[in-house]
Amino acid sequence: MIGRRIDVHQHIIPPFYREALASAGIADAGGRPLPDWSPEAALAAMKTLRIATAIVSVSTPGAGFLTDRDEAADMAARLNDFSHGLGTEHENRFGFFATLPMPDIDASVVEAERALDELGAAGVTVLANTHGVYAGSPGQDRLWRSLNERGATVFVHPADLPAPPVEGIPPFAADFLLDTTRAAYLLVRNGVVRRYPDIRFVLSHSGGFVPYSSHRMAVAIADDTGRTPLEVLRDFRGFYFDTALSSSPAALPTLLAFAKPGHVLYGSDWPFAPTAAARYFTAGLESTLRGGPAAAIDSANVRALIRRLPAPPAPASLFERVRSGIQAGAARTVFKLMQPPGSAERSREASN
């Protein structure tokens, strides 16, 4: 079945990229073993999750695991060519956020312009940090200037923190949220979002801790920069947020209360989030929102954000729609059964 959703947070792991990671001794991302991936498996997961189109990206470490600048630039180009070919081969099902060879700004500008101008990328991926250099740090203005001129969408994805992990805490479970928050903090604190207003930044996983801690961070930045807390909060609310692994009765109301209208986008995080996990959080979204608000997050918001999206694929048959509806209803029932007593009701009240 072909559904209605547009997924802004779905990853690819091409065979040549997996082999390069293995040669460098890398078998996981964020403490999670690299999952199996293929176009066929992606399309099967999209059928289950009722996703019409996926905007794919490469997760951490991107091309940053290669310390040679030329090798990193070549890897980014290969990944982008592969992503472009994926969209061409499977018409109307895949767009992509381009990989950049960060933290090399000059090479990243060259590859960003090639991917956006020649390959038709939907935007670019910027890891929250690469080798400890965070998005929003000084010295990156040439890249932001180029992206701003193109009105580009920048997908900010977390990476391992530039510090040893804590035993027993896999980075993807907690550190990733802090990593995204750090990048968002610097993008606001250092004025990037103000100097380059035509860039649309999308923060992964509902922005990490940004919605929850926005007022606390705004007070700190205001004290540091002389701006008012209200001005800083406006900058934080200018971000877009995807719902990957975040549509719970605890997190979703906070996100919806904070984000500007139209700034919440659907995300699955497949395949690093297995299909069952993605279906669980999708059921959380469906259990909380109906009608217009649900349709906005599923597709309308991202269509307003990103100009270069594939045309919608042909609709599914009536039989497929009925079967998918039954499966989705079962997933919502499972989701509700797994919540603490009263949490779902409080979530709906907070979202209204």
Short mmCIF file of C-alpha atoms in Angstrom, two decimals:
data_model
loop_
_atom_site.label_atom_id
_atom_site.label_comp_id
_atom_site.label_asym_id
_atom_site.label_seq_id
_atom_site.Cartn_x
_atom_site.Cartn_y
_atom_site.Cartn_z
CA MET A 1 0.00 0.00 0.00
CA ILE A 2 1.10 3.56 -0.68
CA GLY A 3 0.12 5.85 2.17
CA ARG A 4 -0.08 9.56 2.65
CA ARG A 5 2.88 10.40 4.88
CA ILE A 6 6.11 12.13 3.95
CA ASP A 7 8.94 10.92 6.15
CA VAL A 8 11.71 13.50 6.67
CA HIS A 9 13.82 11.23 8.89
CA GLN A 10 14.68 7.97 7.17
CA HIS A 11 18.20 6.68 6.64
CA ILE A 12 20.08 4.73 4.00
CA ILE A 13 23.13 2.49 4.36
CA PRO A 14 24.45 1.75 0.86
CA PRO A 15 26.68 -1.35 0.57
CA PHE A 16 29.81 0.63 -0.33
CA TYR A 17 29.26 2.88 2.71
CA ARG A 18 28.85 -0.10 5.05
CA GLU A 19 32.05 -1.59 3.65
CA ALA A 20 33.94 1.68 4.16
CA LEU A 21 32.72 1.90 7.75
CA ALA A 22 33.75 -1.70 8.38
CA SER A 23 37.22 -1.01 6.97
CA ALA A 24 37.49 1.83 9.50
CA GLY A 25 36.42 -0.48 12.33
CA ILE A 26 32.93 1.06 12.63
CA ALA A 27 30.04 -1.36 13.09
CA ASP A 28 27.50 0.85 14.84
CA ALA A 29 26.04 4.33 14.94
CA GLY A 30 25.30 5.93 18.28
CA GLY A 31 25.88 2.63 20.04
CA ARG A 32 23.36 0.81 17.86
CA PRO A 33 24.57 -1.88 15.43
CA LEU A 34 24.18 -0.88 11.80
CA PRO A 35 20.86 -2.36 10.70
CA ASP A 36 20.22 -4.10 7.42
CA TRP A 37 19.08 -1.79 4.64
CA SER A 38 17.93 -2.16 1.07
CA PRO A 39 15.51 -0.23 -1.14
CA GLU A 40 13.13 -3.17 -1.01
CA ALA A 41 13.19 -3.28 2.79
CA ALA A 42 12.66 0.48 2.91
CA LEU A 43 9.61 0.23 0.65
CA ALA A 44 8.20 -2.60 2.79
CA ALA A 45 8.59 -0.53 5.95
CA MET A 46 7.01 2.46 4.20
CA LYS A 47 4.02 0.31 3.30
CA THR A 48 3.57 -0.70 6.94
CA LEU A 49 3.94 2.87 8.17
CA ARG A 50 1.76 4.33 5.37
CA ILE A 51 4.60 6.50 4.04
CA ALA A 52 4.22 7.79 0.50
CA THR A 53 7.61 9.47 0.21
CA ALA A 54 10.80 9.30 2.26
CA ILE A 55 13.45 11.99 2.30
CA VAL A 56 16.46 9.85 3.06
CA SER A 57 19.73 10.85 4.68
CA VAL A 58 22.92 9.29 5.97
CA SER A 59 23.13 9.03 9.74
CA THR A 60 26.21 9.60 11.86
CA PRO A 61 29.15 9.43 11.16
CA GLY A 62 28.33 10.61 7.61
CA ALA A 63 31.57 11.18 5.76
CA GLY A 64 33.25 12.45 8.92
CA PHE A 65 34.88 9.14 9.80
CA LEU A 66 37.37 9.75 6.98
CA THR A 67 40.16 12.03 8.17
CA ASP A 68 41.60 12.63 4.70
CA ARG A 69 39.79 15.65 3.26
CA ASP A 70 39.73 14.36 -0.31
CA GLU A 71 38.46 10.94 0.76
CA ALA A 72 35.70 12.53 2.85
CA ALA A 73 34.64 14.76 -0.04
CA ASP A 74 34.63 11.78 -2.42
CA MET A 75 32.53 9.71 0.01
CA ALA A 76 29.99 12.52 0.38
CA ALA A 77 29.72 12.80 -3.41
CA ARG A 78 29.27 9.04 -3.80
CA LEU A 79 26.54 9.00 -1.16
CA ASN A 80 24.73 11.86 -2.84
CA ASP A 81 24.98 10.29 -6.28
CA PHE A 82 23.58 7.07 -4.81
CA SER A 83 20.73 8.93 -3.13
CA HIS A 84 19.89 10.73 -6.36
CA GLY A 85 19.88 7.42 -8.21
CA LEU A 86 17.60 5.89 -5.59
CA GLY A 87 15.02 8.56 -6.27
CA THR A 88 15.36 8.11 -10.01
CA GLU A 89 15.01 4.33 -9.86
CA HIS A 90 12.00 4.39 -7.52
CA GLU A 91 10.01 7.26 -8.97
CA ASN A 92 8.04 9.38 -6.50
CA ARG A 93 9.14 7.40 -3.44
CA PHE A 94 12.49 8.93 -2.38
CA GLY A 95 13.99 12.38 -2.07
CA PHE A 96 17.20 13.06 -0.15
CA PHE A 97 19.09 15.36 2.15
CA ALA A 98 22.65 15.58 0.85
CA THR A 99 25.67 14.49 2.88
CA LEU A 100 28.38 17.12 3.38
CA PRO A 101 32.07 16.46 4.18
CA MET A 102 32.00 18.48 7.38
CA PRO A 103 33.85 20.01 9.16
CA ASP A 104 35.64 21.01 5.91
CA ILE A 105 33.66 24.15 5.07
CA ASP A 106 35.14 24.75 1.60
CA ALA A 107 34.46 21.18 0.46
CA SER A 108 31.02 21.26 2.07
CA VAL A 109 30.08 24.39 0.13
CA VAL A 110 31.14 22.75 -3.14
CA GLU A 111 29.19 19.56 -2.44
CA ALA A 112 26.13 21.39 -1.13
CA GLU A 113 25.93 23.51 -4.25
CA ARG A 114 26.37 20.47 -6.51
CA ALA A 115 23.73 18.46 -4.66
CA LEU A 116 21.20 21.30 -4.56
CA ASP A 117 21.80 22.79 -8.00
CA GLU A 118 22.55 19.68 -10.06
CA LEU A 119 21.11 16.66 -8.23
CA GLY A 120 17.92 18.28 -6.99
CA ALA A 121 18.45 17.45 -3.32
CA ALA A 122 15.63 18.40 -0.95
CA GLY A 123 18.22 19.92 1.36
CA VAL A 124 21.42 19.01 3.17
CA THR A 125 22.27 17.07 6.30
CA VAL A 126 24.50 18.69 8.90
CA LEU A 127 25.55 16.58 11.86
CA ALA A 128 25.21 18.40 15.17
CA ASN A 129 28.94 17.93 15.63
CA THR A 130 31.77 16.46 13.59
CA HIS A 131 35.00 15.77 15.47
CA GLY A 132 33.74 18.08 18.22
CA VAL A 133 33.07 21.01 15.87
CA TYR A 134 29.42 21.93 16.30
CA ALA A 135 27.00 23.36 13.77
CA GLY A 136 26.74 27.02 14.71
CA SER A 137 30.39 27.35 15.68
CA PRO A 138 32.42 30.31 14.36
CA GLY A 139 33.99 29.97 10.92
CA GLN A 140 31.03 28.40 9.11
CA ASP A 141 29.53 31.53 7.55
CA ARG A 142 30.55 30.67 4.00
CA LEU A 143 28.44 27.52 4.15
CA TRP A 144 25.46 29.26 5.75
CA ARG A 145 25.69 32.06 3.19
CA SER A 146 25.55 29.63 0.29
CA LEU A 147 22.64 27.71 1.79
CA ASN A 148 20.79 30.92 2.60
CA GLU A 149 21.11 32.09 -1.01
CA ARG A 150 19.38 28.88 -2.08
CA GLY A 151 16.69 28.97 0.62
CA ALA A 152 17.93 25.51 1.60
CA THR A 153 16.52 23.13 4.18
CA VAL A 154 19.15 21.90 6.65
CA PHE A 155 18.44 18.63 8.45
CA VAL A 156 20.35 18.63 11.75
CA HIS A 157 21.07 15.09 12.92
CA PRO A 158 22.91 14.15 16.12
CA ALA A 159 26.23 12.37 16.37
CA ASP A 160 28.24 10.89 19.23
CA LEU A 161 29.14 13.49 21.82
CA PRO A 162 32.80 14.63 21.71
CA ALA A 163 33.41 12.81 25.00
CA PRO A 164 33.61 9.16 26.08
CA PRO A 165 30.21 7.49 26.42
CA VAL A 166 28.95 6.55 29.86
CA GLU A 167 28.91 2.82 30.47
CA GLY A 168 25.38 1.48 30.28
CA ILE A 169 23.99 4.47 28.36
CA PRO A 170 24.01 3.97 24.58
CA PRO A 171 24.56 7.33 22.88
CA PHE A 172 21.40 7.10 20.75
CA ALA A 173 19.24 6.81 23.87
CA ALA A 174 20.25 10.04 25.61
CA ASP A 175 23.44 11.64 24.24
CA PHE A 176 21.87 12.24 20.83
CA LEU A 177 19.24 14.47 22.41
CA LEU A 178 21.90 16.59 24.09
CA ASP A 179 23.95 16.75 20.89
CA THR A 180 21.04 18.19 18.91
CA THR A 181 20.30 20.63 21.73
CA ARG A 182 23.89 21.86 21.77
CA ALA A 183 23.80 22.58 18.03
CA ALA A 184 20.46 24.38 18.31
CA TYR A 185 21.82 26.44 21.21
CA LEU A 186 24.85 27.57 19.20
CA LEU A 187 22.83 28.28 16.05
CA VAL A 188 20.70 30.63 18.14
CA ARG A 189 23.34 31.97 20.52
CA ASN A 190 25.79 32.81 17.72
CA GLY A 191 23.12 34.45 15.59
CA VAL A 192 23.20 32.04 12.66
CA VAL A 193 19.42 31.74 12.42
CA ARG A 194 19.12 35.55 12.42
CA ARG A 195 21.84 36.29 9.88
CA TYR A 196 20.57 33.62 7.48
CA PRO A 197 16.78 33.74 7.76
CA ASP A 198 16.15 31.89 4.48
CA ILE A 199 17.66 28.66 5.80
CA ARG A 200 15.03 26.30 7.26
CA PHE A 201 16.62 24.18 10.01
CA VAL A 202 14.94 20.87 10.88
CA LEU A 203 15.94 19.42 14.27
CA SER A 204 15.83 15.63 14.64
CA HIS A 205 13.91 13.80 17.35
CA SER A 206 11.70 16.78 18.22
CA GLY A 207 14.74 18.94 18.81
CA GLY A 208 16.26 16.86 21.58
CA PHE A 209 15.69 18.87 24.76
CA VAL A 210 14.91 22.16 23.00
CA PRO A 211 11.12 22.38 23.55
CA TYR A 212 11.41 21.26 27.17
CA SER A 213 14.35 23.50 28.10
CA SER A 214 13.76 26.43 25.74
CA HIS A 215 12.94 29.03 28.41
CA ARG A 216 15.91 28.04 30.54
CA MET A 217 18.24 28.32 27.52
CA ALA A 218 16.64 31.60 26.45
CA VAL A 219 17.41 33.20 29.80
CA ALA A 220 21.03 32.02 29.59
CA ILE A 221 21.50 33.28 26.02
CA ALA A 222 19.81 36.58 26.81
CA ASP A 223 22.18 37.12 29.73
CA ASP A 224 25.12 36.25 27.48
CA THR A 225 24.19 38.29 24.42
CA GLY A 226 22.06 41.20 25.59
CA ARG A 227 19.04 40.05 23.61
CA THR A 228 15.75 39.65 25.43
CA PRO A 229 14.51 36.18 26.40
CA LEU A 230 11.50 36.72 24.13
CA GLU A 231 13.76 37.41 21.14
CA VAL A 232 15.73 34.25 21.87
CA LEU A 233 12.58 32.18 22.23
CA ARG A 234 11.41 33.42 18.84
CA ASP A 235 14.66 32.17 17.36
CA PHE A 236 14.22 28.73 18.95
CA ARG A 237 10.62 28.56 17.72
CA GLY A 238 11.85 29.24 14.20
CA PHE A 239 13.25 25.70 13.99
CA TYR A 240 11.30 22.83 12.45
CA PHE A 241 11.03 19.56 14.37
CA ASP A 242 10.50 15.97 13.27
CA THR A 243 8.58 13.46 15.37
CA ALA A 244 11.04 10.54 15.11
CA LEU A 245 10.93 8.46 18.32
CA SER A 246 9.12 11.34 20.03
CA SER A 247 5.35 10.83 19.69
CA SER A 248 4.78 9.81 23.28
CA PRO A 249 2.17 11.17 25.73
CA ALA A 250 5.05 12.86 27.56
CA ALA A 251 7.00 14.41 24.66
CA LEU A 252 4.42 15.21 21.99
CA PRO A 253 2.33 17.73 24.00
CA THR A 254 5.49 19.63 24.91
CA LEU A 255 6.54 19.79 21.27
CA LEU A 256 3.11 20.91 20.07
CA ALA A 257 2.90 23.55 22.80
CA PHE A 258 6.27 24.99 21.80
CA ALA A 259 6.59 24.67 18.01
CA LYS A 260 5.17 27.26 15.65
CA PRO A 261 2.17 26.15 13.60
CA GLY A 262 3.36 24.24 10.56
CA HIS A 263 6.77 23.44 12.05
CA VAL A 264 6.22 19.80 13.09
CA LEU A 265 7.04 17.10 10.51
CA TYR A 266 6.63 13.34 10.47
CA GLY A 267 9.77 11.25 10.99
CA SER A 268 10.27 7.50 11.47
CA ASP A 269 14.08 7.08 11.94
CA TRP A 270 13.88 3.80 10.02
CA PRO A 271 15.92 1.52 9.87
CA PHE A 272 17.81 2.57 13.02
CA ALA A 273 14.37 2.55 14.61
CA PRO A 274 13.09 -0.91 13.62
CA THR A 275 9.71 -1.04 11.95
CA ALA A 276 8.03 -2.10 15.22
CA ALA A 277 9.49 0.90 17.07
CA ALA A 278 8.57 3.31 14.28
CA ARG A 279 5.05 1.87 14.22
CA TYR A 280 4.77 2.34 18.00
CA PHE A 281 5.59 6.05 17.84
CA THR A 282 3.46 6.50 14.73
CA ALA A 283 0.56 5.01 16.67
CA GLY A 284 1.27 7.55 19.40
CA LEU A 285 0.90 10.34 16.87
CA GLU A 286 -2.33 8.85 15.52
CA SER A 287 -3.70 8.34 19.04
CA THR A 288 -3.17 11.99 19.92
CA LEU A 289 -4.12 13.88 16.75
CA ARG A 290 -6.90 13.57 14.21
CA GLY A 291 -8.14 15.45 11.17
CA GLY A 292 -6.34 18.60 10.08
CA PRO A 293 -3.56 18.60 12.70
CA ALA A 294 -2.67 15.00 11.86
CA ALA A 295 -2.73 15.66 8.12
CA ALA A 296 -0.50 18.69 8.60
CA ILE A 297 2.19 16.69 10.37
CA ASP A 298 1.84 13.74 8.00
CA SER A 299 2.47 15.75 4.83
CA ALA A 300 1.11 19.29 4.50
CA ASN A 301 3.78 20.95 6.64
CA VAL A 302 6.69 19.39 4.77
CA ARG A 303 5.12 20.18 1.39
CA ALA A 304 5.00 23.82 2.45
CA LEU A 305 8.60 23.64 3.65
CA ILE A 306 10.43 21.77 0.88
CA ARG A 307 9.91 22.77 -2.72
CA ARG A 308 11.72 19.84 -4.31
CA LEU A 309 9.53 16.92 -3.39
CA PRO A 310 8.62 14.08 -5.72
CA ALA A 311 5.06 14.13 -6.98
CA PRO A 312 2.68 12.07 -4.83
CA PRO A 313 2.51 8.43 -5.94
CA ALA A 314 -0.74 6.87 -7.09
CA PRO A 315 -3.23 6.19 -4.27
CA ALA A 316 -3.69 2.70 -2.90
CA SER A 317 -6.64 0.50 -3.70
CA LEU A 318 -9.69 0.46 -1.44
CA PHE A 319 -8.71 -3.01 -0.20
CA GLU A 320 -5.23 -1.86 0.74
CA ARG A 321 -6.60 1.23 2.50
CA VAL A 322 -9.02 -0.86 4.58
CA ARG A 323 -6.34 -3.39 5.49
CA SER A 324 -3.89 -0.66 6.43
CA GLY A 325 -6.54 1.05 8.54
CA ILE A 326 -7.15 -2.17 10.47
CA GLN A 327 -3.40 -2.61 11.07
CA ALA A 328 -3.04 0.99 12.21
CA GLY A 329 -5.97 0.60 14.59
CA ALA A 330 -4.35 -2.46 16.12
CA ALA A 331 -1.08 -0.56 16.55
CA ARG A 332 -2.90 2.29 18.31
CA THR A 333 -4.52 -0.21 20.68
CA VAL A 334 -1.13 -1.67 21.56
CA PHE A 335 0.27 1.82 22.08
CA LYS A 336 -2.53 2.73 24.50
CA LEU A 337 -2.13 -0.50 26.45
CA MET A 338 1.56 0.30 27.02
CA GLN A 339 0.97 3.76 28.55
CA PRO A 340 0.82 4.51 32.29
CA PRO A 341 -2.77 4.99 33.53
CA GLY A 342 -4.13 8.39 32.59
CA SER A 343 -1.19 9.45 30.42
CA ALA A 344 -3.05 9.23 27.11
CA GLU A 345 -5.92 11.37 28.39
CA ARG A 346 -3.52 14.01 29.71
CA SER A 347 -1.73 13.99 26.36
CA ARG A 348 -4.95 14.65 24.44
CA GLU A 349 -5.94 17.43 26.83
CA ALA A 350 -2.56 19.11 26.42
CA SER A 351 -2.76 18.85 22.63
CA ASN A 352 -6.22 20.46 22.38
#
